[in-house]
Structures are given as structure tokens and as C-alpha cells.
Tab-separated table of C-alpha atoms in Angstrom:
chain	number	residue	atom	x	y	z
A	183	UNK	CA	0.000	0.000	0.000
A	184	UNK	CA	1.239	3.117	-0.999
A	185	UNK	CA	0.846	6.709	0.701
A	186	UNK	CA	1.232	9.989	-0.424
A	187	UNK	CA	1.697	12.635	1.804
A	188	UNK	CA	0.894	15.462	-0.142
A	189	UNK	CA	-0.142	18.119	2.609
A	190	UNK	CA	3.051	19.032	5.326
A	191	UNK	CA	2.669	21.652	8.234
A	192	UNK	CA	3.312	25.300	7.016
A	193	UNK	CA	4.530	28.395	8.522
A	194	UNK	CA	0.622	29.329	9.124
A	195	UNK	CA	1.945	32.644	11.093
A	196	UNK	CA	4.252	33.201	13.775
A	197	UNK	CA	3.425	31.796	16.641
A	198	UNK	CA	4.270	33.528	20.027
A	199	UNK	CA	4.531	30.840	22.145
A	200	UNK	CA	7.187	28.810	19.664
A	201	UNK	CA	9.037	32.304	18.577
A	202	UNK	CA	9.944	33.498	22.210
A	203	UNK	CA	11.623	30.760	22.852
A	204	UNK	CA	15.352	31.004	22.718
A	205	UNK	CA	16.557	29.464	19.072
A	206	UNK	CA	17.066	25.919	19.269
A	207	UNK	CA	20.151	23.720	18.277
A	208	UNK	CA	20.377	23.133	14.700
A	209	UNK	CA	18.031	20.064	13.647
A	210	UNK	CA	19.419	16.284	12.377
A	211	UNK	CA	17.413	15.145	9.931
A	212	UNK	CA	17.670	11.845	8.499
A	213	UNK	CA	19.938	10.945	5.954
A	214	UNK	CA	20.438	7.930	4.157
A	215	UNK	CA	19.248	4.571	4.619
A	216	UNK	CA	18.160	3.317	7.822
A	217	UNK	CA	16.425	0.841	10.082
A	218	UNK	CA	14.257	1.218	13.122
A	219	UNK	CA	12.447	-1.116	15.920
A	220	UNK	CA	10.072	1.353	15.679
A	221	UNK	CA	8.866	4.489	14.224
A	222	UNK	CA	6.950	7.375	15.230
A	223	UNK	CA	5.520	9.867	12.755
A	224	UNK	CA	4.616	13.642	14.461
A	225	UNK	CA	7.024	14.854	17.058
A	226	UNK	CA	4.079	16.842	18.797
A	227	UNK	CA	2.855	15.633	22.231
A	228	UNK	CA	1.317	12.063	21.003
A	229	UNK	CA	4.135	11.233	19.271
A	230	UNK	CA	6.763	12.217	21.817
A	231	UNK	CA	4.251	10.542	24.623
A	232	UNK	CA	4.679	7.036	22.170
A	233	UNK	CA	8.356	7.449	21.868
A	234	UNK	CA	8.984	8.007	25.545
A	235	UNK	CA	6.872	5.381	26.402
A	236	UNK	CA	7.892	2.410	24.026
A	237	UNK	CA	11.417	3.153	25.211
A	238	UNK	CA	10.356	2.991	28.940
A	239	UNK	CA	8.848	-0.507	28.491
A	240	UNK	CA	11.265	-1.606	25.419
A	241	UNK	CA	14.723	0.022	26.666
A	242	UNK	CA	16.681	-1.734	23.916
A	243	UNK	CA	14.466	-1.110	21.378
A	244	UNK	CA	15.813	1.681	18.717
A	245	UNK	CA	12.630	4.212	18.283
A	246	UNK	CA	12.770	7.022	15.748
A	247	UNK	CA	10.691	9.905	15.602
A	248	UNK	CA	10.327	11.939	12.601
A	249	UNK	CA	8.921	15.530	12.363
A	250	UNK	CA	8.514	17.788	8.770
A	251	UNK	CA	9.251	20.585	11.280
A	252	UNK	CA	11.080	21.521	14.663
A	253	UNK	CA	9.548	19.651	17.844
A	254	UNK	CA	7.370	22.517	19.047
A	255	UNK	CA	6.721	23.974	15.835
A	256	UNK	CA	3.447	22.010	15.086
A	257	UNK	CA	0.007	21.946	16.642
A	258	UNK	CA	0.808	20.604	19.704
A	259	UNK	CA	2.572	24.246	20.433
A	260	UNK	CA	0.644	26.491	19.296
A	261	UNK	CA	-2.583	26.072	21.663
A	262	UNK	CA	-3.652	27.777	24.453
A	263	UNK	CA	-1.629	25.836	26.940
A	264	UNK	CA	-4.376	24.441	29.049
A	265	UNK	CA	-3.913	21.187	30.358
A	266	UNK	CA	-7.490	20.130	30.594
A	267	UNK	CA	-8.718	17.539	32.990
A	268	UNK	CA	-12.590	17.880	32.853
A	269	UNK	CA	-14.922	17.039	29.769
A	270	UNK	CA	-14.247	19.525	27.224
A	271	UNK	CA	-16.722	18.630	24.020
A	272	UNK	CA	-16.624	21.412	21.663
A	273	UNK	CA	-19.793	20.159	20.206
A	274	UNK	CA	-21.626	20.706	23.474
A	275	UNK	CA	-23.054	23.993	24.456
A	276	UNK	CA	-21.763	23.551	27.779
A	277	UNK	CA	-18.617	21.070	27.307
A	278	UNK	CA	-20.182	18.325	29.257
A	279	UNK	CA	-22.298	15.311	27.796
A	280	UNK	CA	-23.176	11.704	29.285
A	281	UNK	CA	-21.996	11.276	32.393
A	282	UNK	CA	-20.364	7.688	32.693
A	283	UNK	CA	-18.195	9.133	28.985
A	284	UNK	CA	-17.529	12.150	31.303
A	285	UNK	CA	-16.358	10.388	34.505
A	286	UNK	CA	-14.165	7.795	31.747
A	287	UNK	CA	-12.766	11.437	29.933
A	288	UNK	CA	-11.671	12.692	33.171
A	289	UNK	CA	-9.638	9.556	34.459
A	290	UNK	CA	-7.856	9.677	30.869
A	291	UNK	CA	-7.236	13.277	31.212
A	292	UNK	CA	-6.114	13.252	34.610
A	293	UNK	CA	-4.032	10.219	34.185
A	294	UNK	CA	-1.841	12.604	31.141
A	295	UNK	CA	-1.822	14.973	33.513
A	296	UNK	CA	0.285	13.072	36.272
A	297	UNK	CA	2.718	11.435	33.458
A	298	UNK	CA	3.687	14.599	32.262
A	299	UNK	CA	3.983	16.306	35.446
A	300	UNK	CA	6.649	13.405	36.783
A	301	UNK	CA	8.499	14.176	33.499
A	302	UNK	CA	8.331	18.196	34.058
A	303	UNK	CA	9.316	17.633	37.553
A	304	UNK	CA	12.037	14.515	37.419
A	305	UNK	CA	13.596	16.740	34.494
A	306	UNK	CA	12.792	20.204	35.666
A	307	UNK	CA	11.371	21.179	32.191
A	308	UNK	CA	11.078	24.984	32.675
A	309	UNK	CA	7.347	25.283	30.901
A	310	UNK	CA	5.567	27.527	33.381
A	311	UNK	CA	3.637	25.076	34.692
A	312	UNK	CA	0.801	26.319	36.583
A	313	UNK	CA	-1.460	24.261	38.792
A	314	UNK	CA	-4.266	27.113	38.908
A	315	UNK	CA	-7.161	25.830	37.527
A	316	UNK	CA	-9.321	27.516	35.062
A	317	UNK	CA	-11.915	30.169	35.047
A	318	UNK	CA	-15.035	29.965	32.172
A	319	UNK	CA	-16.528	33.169	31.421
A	320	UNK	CA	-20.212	34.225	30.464
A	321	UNK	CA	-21.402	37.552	28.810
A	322	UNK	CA	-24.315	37.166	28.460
A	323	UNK	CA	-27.760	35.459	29.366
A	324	UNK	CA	-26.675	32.872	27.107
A	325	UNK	CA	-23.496	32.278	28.482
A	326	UNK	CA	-24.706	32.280	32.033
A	327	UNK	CA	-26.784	29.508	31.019
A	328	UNK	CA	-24.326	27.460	29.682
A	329	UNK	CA	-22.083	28.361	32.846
A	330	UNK	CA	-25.147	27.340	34.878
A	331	UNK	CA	-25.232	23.768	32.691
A	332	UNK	CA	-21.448	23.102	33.233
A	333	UNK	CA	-21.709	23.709	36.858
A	334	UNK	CA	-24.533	21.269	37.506
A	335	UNK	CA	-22.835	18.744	35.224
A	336	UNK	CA	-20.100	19.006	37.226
A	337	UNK	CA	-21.963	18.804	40.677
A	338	UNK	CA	-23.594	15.766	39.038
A	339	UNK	CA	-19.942	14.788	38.529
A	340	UNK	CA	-18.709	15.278	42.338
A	341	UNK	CA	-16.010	17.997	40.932
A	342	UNK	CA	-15.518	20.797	42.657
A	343	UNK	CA	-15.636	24.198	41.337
A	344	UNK	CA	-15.932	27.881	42.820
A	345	UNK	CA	-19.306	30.292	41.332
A	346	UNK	CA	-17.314	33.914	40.619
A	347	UNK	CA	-19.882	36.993	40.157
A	348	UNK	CA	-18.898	39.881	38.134
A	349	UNK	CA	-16.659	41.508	41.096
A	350	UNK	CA	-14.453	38.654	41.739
A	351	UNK	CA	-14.152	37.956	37.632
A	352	UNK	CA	-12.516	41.498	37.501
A	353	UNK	CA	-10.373	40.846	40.622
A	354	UNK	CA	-8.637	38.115	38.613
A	355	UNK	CA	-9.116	39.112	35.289
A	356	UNK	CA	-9.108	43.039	35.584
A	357	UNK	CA	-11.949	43.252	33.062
A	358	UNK	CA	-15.705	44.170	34.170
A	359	UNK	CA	-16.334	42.274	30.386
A	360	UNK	CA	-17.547	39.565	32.097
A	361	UNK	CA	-20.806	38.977	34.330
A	362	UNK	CA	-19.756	35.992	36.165
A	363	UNK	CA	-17.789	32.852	35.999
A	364	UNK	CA	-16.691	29.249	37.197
A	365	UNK	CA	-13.179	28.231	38.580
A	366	UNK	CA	-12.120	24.863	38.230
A	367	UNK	CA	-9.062	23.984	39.747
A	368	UNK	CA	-7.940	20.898	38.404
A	369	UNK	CA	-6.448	22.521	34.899
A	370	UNK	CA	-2.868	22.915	34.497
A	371	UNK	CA	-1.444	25.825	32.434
A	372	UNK	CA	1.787	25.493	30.275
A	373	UNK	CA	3.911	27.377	28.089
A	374	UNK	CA	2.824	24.896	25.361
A	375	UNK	CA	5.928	25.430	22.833
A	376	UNK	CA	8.033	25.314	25.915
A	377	UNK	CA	6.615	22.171	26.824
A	378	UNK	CA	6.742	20.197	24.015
A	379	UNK	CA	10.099	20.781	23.462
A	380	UNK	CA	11.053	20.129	26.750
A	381	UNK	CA	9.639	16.899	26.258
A	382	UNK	CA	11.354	16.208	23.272
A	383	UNK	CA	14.971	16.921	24.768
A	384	UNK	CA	14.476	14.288	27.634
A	385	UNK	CA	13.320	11.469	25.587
A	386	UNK	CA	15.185	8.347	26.507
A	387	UNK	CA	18.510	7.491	24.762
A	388	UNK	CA	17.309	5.058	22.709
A	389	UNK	CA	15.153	6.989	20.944
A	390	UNK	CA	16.941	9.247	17.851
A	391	UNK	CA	14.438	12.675	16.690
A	392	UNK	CA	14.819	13.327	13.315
A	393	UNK	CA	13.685	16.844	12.795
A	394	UNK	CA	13.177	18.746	9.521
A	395	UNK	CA	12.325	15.451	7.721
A	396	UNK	CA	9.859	15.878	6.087
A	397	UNK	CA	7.363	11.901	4.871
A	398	UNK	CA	6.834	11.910	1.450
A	399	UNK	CA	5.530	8.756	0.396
A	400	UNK	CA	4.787	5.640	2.774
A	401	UNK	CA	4.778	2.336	1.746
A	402	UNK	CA	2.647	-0.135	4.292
A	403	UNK	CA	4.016	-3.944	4.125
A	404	UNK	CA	6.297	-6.071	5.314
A	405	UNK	CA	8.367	-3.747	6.677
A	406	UNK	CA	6.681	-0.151	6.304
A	407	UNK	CA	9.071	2.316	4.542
A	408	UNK	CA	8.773	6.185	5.381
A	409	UNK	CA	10.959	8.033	2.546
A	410	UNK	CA	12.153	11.368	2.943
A	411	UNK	CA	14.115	13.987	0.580
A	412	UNK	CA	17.607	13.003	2.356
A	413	UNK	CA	16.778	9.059	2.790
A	414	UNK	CA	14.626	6.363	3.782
A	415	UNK	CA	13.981	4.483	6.941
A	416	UNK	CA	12.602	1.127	7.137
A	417	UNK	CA	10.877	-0.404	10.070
A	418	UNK	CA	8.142	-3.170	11.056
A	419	UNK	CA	5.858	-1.065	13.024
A	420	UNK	CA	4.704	2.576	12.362
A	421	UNK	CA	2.513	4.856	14.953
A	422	UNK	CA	0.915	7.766	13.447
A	423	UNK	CA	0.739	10.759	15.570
A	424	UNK	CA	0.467	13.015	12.965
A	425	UNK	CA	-2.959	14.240	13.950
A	426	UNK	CA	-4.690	16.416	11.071
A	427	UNK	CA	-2.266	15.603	8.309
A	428	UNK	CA	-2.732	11.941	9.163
A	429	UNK	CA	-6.752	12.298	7.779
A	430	UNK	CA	-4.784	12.889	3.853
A	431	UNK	CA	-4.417	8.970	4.232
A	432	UNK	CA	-7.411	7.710	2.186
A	433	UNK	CA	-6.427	3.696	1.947
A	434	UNK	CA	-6.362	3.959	5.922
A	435	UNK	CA	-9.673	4.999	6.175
A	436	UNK	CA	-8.675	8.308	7.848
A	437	UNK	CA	-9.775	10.831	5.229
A	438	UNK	CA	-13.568	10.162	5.492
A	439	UNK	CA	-13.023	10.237	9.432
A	440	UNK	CA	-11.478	13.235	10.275
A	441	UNK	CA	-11.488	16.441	9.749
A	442	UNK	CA	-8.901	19.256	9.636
A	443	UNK	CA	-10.465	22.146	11.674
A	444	UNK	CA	-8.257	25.525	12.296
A	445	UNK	CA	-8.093	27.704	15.563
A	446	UNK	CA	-6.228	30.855	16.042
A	447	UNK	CA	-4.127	32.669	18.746
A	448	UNK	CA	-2.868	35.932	18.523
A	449	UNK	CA	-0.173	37.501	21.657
A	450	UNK	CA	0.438	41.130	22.515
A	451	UNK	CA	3.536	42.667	22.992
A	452	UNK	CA	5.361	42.603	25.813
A	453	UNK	CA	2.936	45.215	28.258
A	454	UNK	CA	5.194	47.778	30.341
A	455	UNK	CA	4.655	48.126	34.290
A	456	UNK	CA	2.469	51.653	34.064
A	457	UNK	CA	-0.054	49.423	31.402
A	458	UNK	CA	-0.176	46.247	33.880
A	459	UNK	CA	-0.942	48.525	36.676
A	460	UNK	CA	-3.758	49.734	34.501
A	461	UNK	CA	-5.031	46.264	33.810
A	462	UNK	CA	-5.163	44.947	37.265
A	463	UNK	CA	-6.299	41.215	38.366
A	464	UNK	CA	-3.665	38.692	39.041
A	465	UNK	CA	-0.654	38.085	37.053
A	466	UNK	CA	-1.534	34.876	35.457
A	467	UNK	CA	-4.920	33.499	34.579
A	468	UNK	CA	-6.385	31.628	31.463
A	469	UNK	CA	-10.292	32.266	30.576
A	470	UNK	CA	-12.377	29.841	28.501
A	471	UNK	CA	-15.679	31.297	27.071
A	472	UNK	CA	-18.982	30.124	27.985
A	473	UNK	CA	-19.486	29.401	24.565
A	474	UNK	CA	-17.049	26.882	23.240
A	475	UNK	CA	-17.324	28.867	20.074
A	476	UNK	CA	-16.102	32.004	22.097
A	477	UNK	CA	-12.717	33.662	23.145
A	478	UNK	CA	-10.337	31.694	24.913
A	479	UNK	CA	-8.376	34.896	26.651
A	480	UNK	CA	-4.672	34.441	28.720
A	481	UNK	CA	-2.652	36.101	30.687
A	482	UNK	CA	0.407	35.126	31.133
A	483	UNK	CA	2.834	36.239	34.085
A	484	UNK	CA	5.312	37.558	31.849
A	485	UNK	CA	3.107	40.696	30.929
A	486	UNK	CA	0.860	39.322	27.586
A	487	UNK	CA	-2.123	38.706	26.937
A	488	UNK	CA	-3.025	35.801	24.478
A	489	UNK	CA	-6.104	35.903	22.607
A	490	UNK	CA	-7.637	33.060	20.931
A	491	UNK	CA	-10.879	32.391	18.895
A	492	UNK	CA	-12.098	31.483	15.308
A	493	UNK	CA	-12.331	28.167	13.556
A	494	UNK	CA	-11.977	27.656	9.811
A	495	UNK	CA	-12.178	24.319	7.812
A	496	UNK	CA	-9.312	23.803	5.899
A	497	UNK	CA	-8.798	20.472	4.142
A	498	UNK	CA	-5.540	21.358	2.763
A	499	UNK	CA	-4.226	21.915	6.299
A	500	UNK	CA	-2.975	25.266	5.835
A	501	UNK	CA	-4.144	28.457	6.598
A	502	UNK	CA	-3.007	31.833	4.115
A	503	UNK	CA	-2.031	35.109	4.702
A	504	UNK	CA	-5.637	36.812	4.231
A	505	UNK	CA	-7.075	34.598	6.177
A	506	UNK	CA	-4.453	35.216	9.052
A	507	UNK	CA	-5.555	38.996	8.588
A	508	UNK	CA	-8.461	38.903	8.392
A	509	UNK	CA	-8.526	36.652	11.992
A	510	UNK	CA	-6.265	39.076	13.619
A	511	UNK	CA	-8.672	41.320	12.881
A	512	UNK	CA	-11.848	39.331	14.621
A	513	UNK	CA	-8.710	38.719	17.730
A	514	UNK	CA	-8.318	42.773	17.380
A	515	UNK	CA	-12.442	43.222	18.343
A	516	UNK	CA	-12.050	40.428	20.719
A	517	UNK	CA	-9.748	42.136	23.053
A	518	UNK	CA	-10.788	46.089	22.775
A	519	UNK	CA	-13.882	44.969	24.360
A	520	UNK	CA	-12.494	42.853	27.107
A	521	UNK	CA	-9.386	45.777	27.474
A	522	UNK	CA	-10.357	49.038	26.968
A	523	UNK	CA	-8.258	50.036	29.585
A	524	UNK	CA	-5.240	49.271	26.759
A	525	UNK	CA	-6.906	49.976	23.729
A	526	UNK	CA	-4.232	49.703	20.834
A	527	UNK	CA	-1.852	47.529	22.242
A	528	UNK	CA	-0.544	46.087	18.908
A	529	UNK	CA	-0.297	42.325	18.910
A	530	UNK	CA	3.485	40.720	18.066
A	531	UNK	CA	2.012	36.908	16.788
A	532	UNK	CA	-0.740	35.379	15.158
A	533	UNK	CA	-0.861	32.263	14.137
A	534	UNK	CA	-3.241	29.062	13.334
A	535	UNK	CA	-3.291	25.370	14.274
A	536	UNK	CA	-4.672	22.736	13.226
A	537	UNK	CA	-7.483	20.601	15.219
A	538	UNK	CA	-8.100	16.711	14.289
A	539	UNK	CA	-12.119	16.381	14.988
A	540	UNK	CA	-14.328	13.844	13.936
A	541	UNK	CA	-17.976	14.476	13.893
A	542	UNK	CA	-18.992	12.087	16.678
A	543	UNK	CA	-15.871	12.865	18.704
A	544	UNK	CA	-14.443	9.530	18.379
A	545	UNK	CA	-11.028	8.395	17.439
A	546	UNK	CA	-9.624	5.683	15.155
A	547	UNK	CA	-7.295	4.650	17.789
A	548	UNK	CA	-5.253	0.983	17.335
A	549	UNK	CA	-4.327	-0.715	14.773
A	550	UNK	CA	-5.123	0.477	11.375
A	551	UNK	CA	-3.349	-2.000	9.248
A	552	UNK	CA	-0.866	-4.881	9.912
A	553	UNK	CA	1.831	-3.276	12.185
A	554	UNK	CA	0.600	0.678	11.775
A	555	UNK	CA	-1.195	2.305	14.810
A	556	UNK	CA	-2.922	5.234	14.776
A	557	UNK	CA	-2.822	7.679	17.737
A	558	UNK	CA	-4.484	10.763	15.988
A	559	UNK	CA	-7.639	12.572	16.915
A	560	UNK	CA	-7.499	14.515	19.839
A	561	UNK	CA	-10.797	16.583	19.332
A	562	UNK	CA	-9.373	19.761	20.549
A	563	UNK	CA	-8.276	17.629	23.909
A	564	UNK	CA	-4.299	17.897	22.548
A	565	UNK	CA	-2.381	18.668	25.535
A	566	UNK	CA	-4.427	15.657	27.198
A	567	UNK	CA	-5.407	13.468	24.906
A	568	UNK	CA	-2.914	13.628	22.910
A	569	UNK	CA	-0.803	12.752	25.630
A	570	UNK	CA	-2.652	10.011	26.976
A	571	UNK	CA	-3.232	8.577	23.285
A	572	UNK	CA	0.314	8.496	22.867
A	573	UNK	CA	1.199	6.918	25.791
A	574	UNK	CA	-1.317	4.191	25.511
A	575	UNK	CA	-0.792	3.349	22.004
A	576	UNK	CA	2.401	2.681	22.642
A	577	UNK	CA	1.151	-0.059	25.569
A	578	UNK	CA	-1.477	-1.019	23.040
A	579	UNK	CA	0.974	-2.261	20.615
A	580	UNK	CA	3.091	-3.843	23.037
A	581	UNK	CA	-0.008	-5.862	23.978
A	582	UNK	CA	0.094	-4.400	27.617
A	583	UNK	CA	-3.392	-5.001	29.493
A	584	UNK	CA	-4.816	-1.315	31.616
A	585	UNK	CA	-7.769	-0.426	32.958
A	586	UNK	CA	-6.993	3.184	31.294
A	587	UNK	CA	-6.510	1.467	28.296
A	588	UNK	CA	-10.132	-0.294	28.191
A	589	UNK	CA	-11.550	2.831	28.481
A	590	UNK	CA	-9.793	4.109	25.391
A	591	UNK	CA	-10.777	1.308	23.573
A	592	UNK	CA	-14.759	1.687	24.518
A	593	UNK	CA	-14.155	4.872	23.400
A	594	UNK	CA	-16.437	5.720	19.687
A	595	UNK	CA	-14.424	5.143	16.419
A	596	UNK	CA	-15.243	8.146	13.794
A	597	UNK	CA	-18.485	8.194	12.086
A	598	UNK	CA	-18.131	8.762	8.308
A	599	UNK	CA	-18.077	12.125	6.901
A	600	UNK	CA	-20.352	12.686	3.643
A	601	UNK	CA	-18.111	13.677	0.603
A	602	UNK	CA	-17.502	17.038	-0.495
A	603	UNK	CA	-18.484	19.430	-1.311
A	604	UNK	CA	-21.518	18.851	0.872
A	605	UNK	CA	-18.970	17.972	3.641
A	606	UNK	CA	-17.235	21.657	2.876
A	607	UNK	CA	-20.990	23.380	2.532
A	608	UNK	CA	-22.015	21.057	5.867
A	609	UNK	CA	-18.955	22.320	7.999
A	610	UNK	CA	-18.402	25.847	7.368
A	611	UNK	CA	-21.993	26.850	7.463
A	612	UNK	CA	-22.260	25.010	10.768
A	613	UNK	CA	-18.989	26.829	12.132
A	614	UNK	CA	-20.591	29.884	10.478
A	615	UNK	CA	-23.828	29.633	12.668
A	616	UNK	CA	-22.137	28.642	15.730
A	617	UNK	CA	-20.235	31.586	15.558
A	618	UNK	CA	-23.149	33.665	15.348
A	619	UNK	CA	-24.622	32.054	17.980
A	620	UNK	CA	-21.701	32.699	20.527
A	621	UNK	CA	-22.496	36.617	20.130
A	622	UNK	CA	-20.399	38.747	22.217
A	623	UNK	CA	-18.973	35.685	23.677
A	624	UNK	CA	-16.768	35.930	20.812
């Protein structure tokens, strides 16, 4: 079986998070011809989870990871850098659904969040890692209903959680935007960039990262081969963690599964000590709307503000400089309502990333084809469940046995998409009317 990968991760802006970073070391990429025990494609935070955790339980197997890009670059860094560990549908008005799938998300999430904590900690990753929690923010009457949903879903749940009015959302946030709000503790907030990179310089020694290598054909058999422009590297067992650019591969079954949905973040400039002042609220704080379709808003404790909102569907997993504009300009509205108090401040990045969704929020995680595993489909869970996905697939191809890992399994597979264009037409006009519903929660 032969795959073309005809769609590689672009520039698709500058994003803050990955550009203030200090420069990395030059990259390796492959060269030549090669072999591997293993091979991961996608150095983002399933991939890297895989890697790390095939060499834990296979320390003299030799694991390669290859990345078109710089580990950090991609999707998995250019998020909002919440660590989620509650139910967080996007296709729910108020992120929660059936509760037994809820109670089964949260273990999963949770469980990501303690394996990547031990590796921030044992290798003192310097990510700002922040064990604050999370507020969500309502607007409006709308939003306060949704707020009002989430917090009896997660009463039903036995989480705790804090009910903020409109005073104590502007002693945290320094904004009277918003009329009231829920804090949930359990979210952890990251430098995401940061993160991911930190996670790729600790990885094990057996396992080599080939950066700036970019897949251009695959050939599935007996063993897979993964050729590049500077060589070729033969193994018997592929994981994709690719994510979006993994739903290109039609003769897998992924294209009619997934789809490639874009998000945007956009980061201010540095803000001086006289503008802080102005701003009030704490120093670090990350806000997720009401509305799932609304504006995520940061602030981190360096002095930015990070603003984030906007989904496009683009197939071709890439997202053009008039669309970038024309984003930064719906980020621009965003925060001169929630910041008059610094109307103007000129943002430095902006920048887009692509989601893996499905329509059912399921995932086509296993085994795809003899000795190929698929750990793609995050549904906007990435820092989580990308994570966790990694990690388990990993134990799933080893044939370990986990309680964690029967719930991923239960877990939906995709539902098929229609074709296009009525899949195109079907998408964006439901994105469009989403959008429209969220109102001024955008």
C-alpha cells in the first residue's frame, strides 16, 4: 500500500509561544538509509508521549521519531496551553455530555496529567507550569446559562468548582467584560511550545528525533518504509501521531473520518509596568468562554495577553495570509472589548493550528493495518489526549493489558463524513452559525 503525503505543516503565522523561545540547536534530519524497531511519525505531544513510552517498556528497542518541522513547531505548540482535565466537548453547548463518557474522559485526562507532570518535575522542564485551575466566562444570558449547565454537570460529577460573580471575575481578570464565571481547579497551564520541546529533549537514549524530515511517500508492508528527501527508513511497526495531516491517508480509512479544523491565537507585545498597573487582576490566569465557540483569553505572568478564537475548515491543512488577517482582525475586536483600559496595544504573533475532529468525537485509535497504529484525533483535547493517546498506544501495541486502556478502547471510532463538497458546505456553514450564535462571547 502506498501513501502519499501530499499536505506538510506550514509556517501558518508566527506563533508567540514557539518564537519566544530562545533558538534551538540546529536540527538532524535523516539521511540515508536506515532501520528502526520502531517508528513514530509527528514529534508533537502524542508522538513524543509514544516514543517516551515504548522506550520505557522496550529500553533496547531503537525508536525514531520523525517531524517535517522543529519539535514545538506544530500543533501541539501552538494552543492555548491548558492542560485540561474535565470534559471539554466542543460540540456541546456547555462542554459536558453523558456522564459515565464524562467520569471515563476525566480519568484519561487526569491520568496525562500526572505522566507529564513526573516528566516536568524529574527533568525540571522549565514550561511555566501552573497548577491554577481555570476560570469559564459568560457575557451574556446565554453564556450564564451554559455556565449554569457546566456547573450542575459538574456537581452531578462530584467535581468541585468555585461560582465567581462579576466583582471577583474582575479581581482576577481586571476586566468588568464579564458577568460571572466558574473556577475549576484541576487545569494545568503550560507554556505549550516550551513544553513540548522540553519533552522532546528528555526522551530516553534510545530513541533518535529526526527533525526537519519531512514523509513523502509511505509504503505499508512487510516492513513499512517512510521516505524522505535526504533518505529512507525502514521499520516493522509505524505509529501515526500526525494528527490532522494523518486524515490525507485515504487507503487507511482516515480521510472520510477526520477532519482538519483551524483555531487561532494571537499575543500582545510585551505590556510595560504603568499598562499592567492599569489592567489589574492577578498576574496569570487563562479564561475559557462560555461558549465553546467564544474567546479563549490568557494572561500570562510575563506581561501578555493571548487571545484566541475562530475556527476555519481547511482540508488542505494550511491556513493563508488573508485569512491570518483577516482573523487578527476578529482577535483585534475580541480584546478592545475585554481591554479598553489598553486599547491599541498592537499584537506581536498570530498564528493558526490545526485541530483533528471527527464528527462524533471519536477516534480511530489501534491498529489500522498490519503493524501501523494510529494515535491521531485529539478533538481539541491535545495537551491531554494527545498525551494520553500516545502513551497508551504505545502499551497497546506492546499488547500491555490497563484499565486506562479499556476505556480508550470503549471509546467511539469516527463516524463517516459525507463527501464534499456537501462535507465543505455542511462544515463551514455550521462553524458559520455557531459563531453567530456565541455573540459577544466571541
Amino acid at each position: 500500500m502506498q501513501l502519499k503525503c501530499n499536505f506538510l505543516p506550514q509556517d501558518d503565522g508566527r506563533c508567540g509561544w514557539y518564537e519566544m523561545l530562545p533558538p534551538p540547536p540546529p536540527s538532524k534530519p535523516l539521511k540515508g538509509d536506515i532501520k528502526a524497531d520502531w517508528v513514530v511519525l509527528g514529534a508533537g505531544l502524542s508522538g513524543l508521549a509514544a516514543a517516551r513510552r515504548l522506550a520505557e517498556l522496550q529500553p533496547n528497542a531503537s525508536i525514531a521519531v520523525l517531524d517535517a518541522r522543529r519539535v514545538g513547531f506544530g500543533a501541539s505548540g501552538r494552543n492555548s496551553g491548558f492542560m485540561v482535565d474535565l470534559p471539554h466537548d466542543l460540540t456541546k453547548h456547555d462542554y459536558t455530555g453523558d456522564q459515565s463518557a464524562d467520569l471515563m474522559q476525566i480519568r484519561l485526562n487526569r491520568a496525562a496529567i500526572d505522566y507529564v507532570r513526573g516528566i516536568v518535575k524529574t527533568h525540571g522542564i522549565e514550561c511555566d507550569w501552573r497548577e491554577q485551575g481555570k476560570l469559564h466566562g459568560a457575557v451574556e444570558p446565554r453564556g450564564e446559562r451554559a455556565l449554569e449547565g457546566f456547573a450542575k454537570g459538574l456537581s452531578a460529577l462530584g467535581e468541585p468548582y468555585s461560582v465567581l460573580d462579576a466583582r471577583q471575575m474582575k479581581a482576577v481578570t481586571g476586566t468588568d467584560f464579564y458577568r460571572s464565571g466558574v473556577h475549576a481547579p484541576g487545569c494545568v497551564l503550560v507554556q505549550p511550545a516550551a513544553l513540548v520541546r522540553g519533552l522532546g529533549a528528555t526522551l530516553p537514549e534510545n530513541v533518535r528525533v529526526y527533525e526537519d524530515t519531512a514523509v513523502r511517500e509511505i509504503v505499508v508492508g512487510t516492513p513499512h518504509q517512510l521516505v524522505t528527501d535526504q533518505g529512507r527508513i525502514t521499520t516493522p511497526r509505524l505509529i501515526l501521531a500526525n494528527n490532522a495531516y494523518a486524515a490525507q491517508f485515504d487507503k487507511l480509512g482516515l480521510k472520510g473520518m477526520m477532519l482538519p479544523i483551524y483555531t487561532y491565537g494571537s499575543l500582545t507585545r510585551q505590556l510595560t509596568p504603568d499598562e499592567l498597573a492599569r489592567l489589574g487582576g492577578e498576574e496569570s490566569w487563562g479564561l475559557i468562554p462560555a461558549d465553546p465557540m467564544g474567546t479563549t483569553v490568557r494572561r500570562i505572568a510575563s506581561g501578555r495577553i493571548c487571545i484566541r478564537n475562530s475556527f476555519t475548515y481547511n482540508p488542505d491543512i494550511s491556513a493563508g495570509a488573508s485569512r491570518l488577517e483577516r482573523v487578527r482582525d476578529s482577535h483585534r475586536r475580541s480584546y478592545e472589548r475585554r481591554f479598553p483600559m489598553l486599547s491599541g496595544i498592537e499584537f506581536e504573533y498570530t498564528w493558526g493550528g490545526a485541530l483533528c475532529l471527527s464528527r462524533n468525537g471519536g477516534a480511530p485509535f489501534g491498529e489500522i493495518a498490519p503493524g501501523v497504529f494510529s494515535a491521531v484525533g485529539c478533538n481539541g483535547l491535545g495537551l491531554t489526549r494527545g498525551t494520553i493517546g500516545g502513551k497508551l498506544i504505545a502499551e497497546y501495541a506492546l499488547g500491555s493489558k490497563s484499565e486506562l486502556l479499556d476505556i480508550l478502547l470503549q471509546q467511539p471510532k469516527p463516524v463517516a463524513n459525507p463527501p464534499e463538497p456537501l462535507l465543505g458546505i455542511g462544515v463551514r456553514s455550521t462553524l458559520m452559525w455557531k459563531e453567530w450564535q456565541a455573540g459577544v462571547e466571541l
